[in-house]
Amino acid sequence: MTTYALRSASPAKTRADAVVVGVLRGPSGPTLAPGGDEVASAYGRRLAPLLATLGVTGKAGEVVKLPTSKTISSPVLLLAGLGDEVTPGTARRAAGVAARAATNAASVALALPADSAALVRAVTEGWALGGYTFTSYKRQPDGERTDRAGEVVVLSPLARKKDVVAAFEEAQVVSAAVAQARDWVNTPPNDLRPPSFADAVVEARRGHGRSRGAGSLKVEVLDEKRLAELGCGGILSVGRSSDAPPRLVRLDYEPKGAVAHLALVGKGITFDSGGLSIKPAAGMKEMKSDMAGAAAVVAATFAIADLGLPVRLTTYASLAENMVSGDASRPGDVVTMYGGTTVEILNTDAEGRMVLGDALVMAQEAEPDVVLDVATLTGHMVMALGDRVAGVLGDEKVVADVLAASEAAGEEHWPMPIPAMMEERIRSSKIADLAQHDWIRWGGGLYAAAFLREFTGGLPWAHLDIAGPAFNSGGPWGQVTSGGTGFAVATLVEYARSLATR
Ligand code: BES
Ligand code: ZN
Ligand code: MN
């Protein structure tokens, strides 16, 4: 357990096992960033040659550790590169890198730039997220010790300001939620199947029993029998392929005095083999992450309740495993979705839209003001935007609001269109209302969004395709660790906050 404190103490006089300062890459060499001024004065004229000898440049991602030999009160100084400017983004990244470099320090003081609420938030989140580890399946952590500091002090000249304290607290709640989502995504797919994932959500709800909004937070799990009674043909069409039956998890957060009502829907494919339209082996190896959308909406719901935001939430996590079996769906099958729309399945690997369709219709029944769905939906989006940026599609206003929220949350999103021609493509089935897929290679991410829109009942809506950024198959960078990233949690919380303060 790490405890966090916010203080306006001097970094040069703070006693901690290590002090972290930022370094800016300046035109005339690296300089210590705001927050590190007193450390810079303690070193005086020795600083510039020291940085030069250490090879410090200040570029983003750089981190250098040095003994201070009593120049300041702490024995170790960590220099974290910020690049060319101080922004919440560069501060978050530097804090994340520093967190991984500061192993074996029991206490750490962060003297990174923190002279605004946004920077305090970024530094706190960056540290918490960059230091995330997932070790439940290791007999013993290998290599270097991965112990994290038990005591973290964030230094800010504004430590007493109300909005800064609030940002600091929100950062801790959001980081914990992101870590929860990462844990679920990282859990191997033999241990996280729809029933056990649903159980884990119920269990997590208990863990939030004492939070601010807990009294108004309810969870309900619909099992395969109930889904059949309700006619959830989409979820069942995917779930029938697996021995582990599907689940639809519903969370309701109804705070007193809610000023808006938001519905969240997440794709929760606990493993995506592609089904009979089976994936090649290389395309399957990370498909335990295909439930990242569900993990994000659930974790964000808990965080929003923890913060007590006055926004009513109706959240659906649609859980199924996409496998092959003697009873799996076939290309050519026609199923009736919840609400009655018929869909011709043409590629069992386009399963996300099937599980989301039912849940979107159900979300409509709660009459929310706005609907967001989050899904690792298409490889097309990864092709278009790479693995660090999510695509956002839907109503112009909702998309703009999501983009604004994602900016504040430090997660990159980019708007993508739903071209008019997609209307024809999704209706190209000769025998059903909608074609789930049309085997035209181009624009598959946009097709998928047009398909989902059919299930939104004309409510204000946006779709976040997080197929790229949900899982980091490479090494850690900044606050983003390897494996599940918890992407979209921070954006969803920020979006809810923007609804609350509108
Ligand atoms: N879960 C995948 C999408 C995906 C791909 C997520 C890569 C993360 C990384 C999804 O179910 C899928 O298989 N999509 C198909 C859609 C196609 C059949 C229209 C795809 O991307 O090829
Ligand atoms: Zn999938
Ligand atoms: Mn698939």
PDB file of N, CA, C and O and ligand atoms in Angstrom, residues 267 269 272 287 290 349 351-352 376-377, ligand 2:
ATOM      1  N   LYS A 267     -17.578  -3.500 -24.101  1.00  0.00           N
ATOM      2  CA  LYS A 267     -17.383  -4.821 -24.715  1.00  0.00           C
ATOM      3  C   LYS A 267     -16.524  -5.679 -23.803  1.00  0.00           C
ATOM      4  O   LYS A 267     -15.406  -5.313 -23.462  1.00  0.00           O
ATOM      5  N   ILE A 269     -15.398  -9.217 -24.171  1.00  0.00           N
ATOM      6  CA  ILE A 269     -15.064 -10.544 -24.696  1.00  0.00           C
ATOM      7  C   ILE A 269     -13.826 -11.026 -23.936  1.00  0.00           C
ATOM      8  O   ILE A 269     -12.728 -10.477 -24.111  1.00  0.00           O
ATOM      9  N   ASP A 272     -11.075 -13.652 -27.416  1.00  0.00           N
ATOM     10  CA  ASP A 272     -11.598 -13.607 -28.778  1.00  0.00           C
ATOM     11  C   ASP A 272     -10.744 -14.477 -29.695  1.00  0.00           C
ATOM     12  O   ASP A 272      -9.694 -14.053 -30.181  1.00  0.00           O
ATOM     13  N   MET A 287      -5.618 -11.609 -27.221  1.00  0.00           N
ATOM     14  CA  MET A 287      -7.078 -11.435 -27.205  1.00  0.00           C
ATOM     15  C   MET A 287      -7.734 -11.639 -25.850  1.00  0.00           C
ATOM     16  O   MET A 287      -8.947 -11.561 -25.716  1.00  0.00           O
ATOM     17  N   ASP A 290      -9.602  -8.408 -24.909  1.00  0.00           N
ATOM     18  CA  ASP A 290     -10.798  -7.993 -25.639  1.00  0.00           C
ATOM     19  C   ASP A 290     -11.971  -7.639 -24.704  1.00  0.00           C
ATOM     20  O   ASP A 290     -13.067  -7.356 -25.171  1.00  0.00           O
ATOM     21  N   ASP A 349     -15.885 -13.338 -36.236  1.00  0.00           N
ATOM     22  CA  ASP A 349     -14.855 -12.542 -35.560  1.00  0.00           C
ATOM     23  C   ASP A 349     -15.299 -11.091 -35.355  1.00  0.00           C
ATOM     24  O   ASP A 349     -14.629 -10.317 -34.679  1.00  0.00           O
ATOM     25  N   GLU A 351     -17.551 -10.067 -33.407  1.00  0.00           N
ATOM     26  CA  GLU A 351     -18.458 -10.445 -32.323  1.00  0.00           C
ATOM     27  C   GLU A 351     -18.775  -9.287 -31.383  1.00  0.00           C
ATOM     28  O   GLU A 351     -19.808  -9.285 -30.719  1.00  0.00           O
ATOM     29  N   GLY A 352     -17.889  -8.289 -31.372  1.00  0.00           N
ATOM     30  CA  GLY A 352     -18.073  -7.190 -30.416  1.00  0.00           C
ATOM     31  C   GLY A 352     -19.375  -6.463 -30.637  1.00  0.00           C
ATOM     32  O   GLY A 352     -20.128  -6.184 -29.683  1.00  0.00           O
ATOM     33  N   THR A 376     -12.794  -2.663 -27.616  1.00  0.00           N
ATOM     34  CA  THR A 376     -11.652  -3.035 -28.465  1.00  0.00           C
ATOM     35  C   THR A 376     -12.266  -3.636 -29.722  1.00  0.00           C
ATOM     36  O   THR A 376     -12.266  -4.842 -29.911  1.00  0.00           O
ATOM     37  N   LEU A 377     -12.786  -2.749 -30.594  1.00  0.00           N
ATOM     38  CA  LEU A 377     -13.712  -3.252 -31.607  1.00  0.00           C
ATOM     39  C   LEU A 377     -13.072  -3.694 -32.912  1.00  0.00           C
ATOM     40  O   LEU A 377     -13.434  -4.727 -33.445  1.00  0.00           O
TER      41      LEU A 377
HETATM   42 ZN    ZN B   2     -13.160  -8.928 -30.408  1.00  0.00          ZN
END
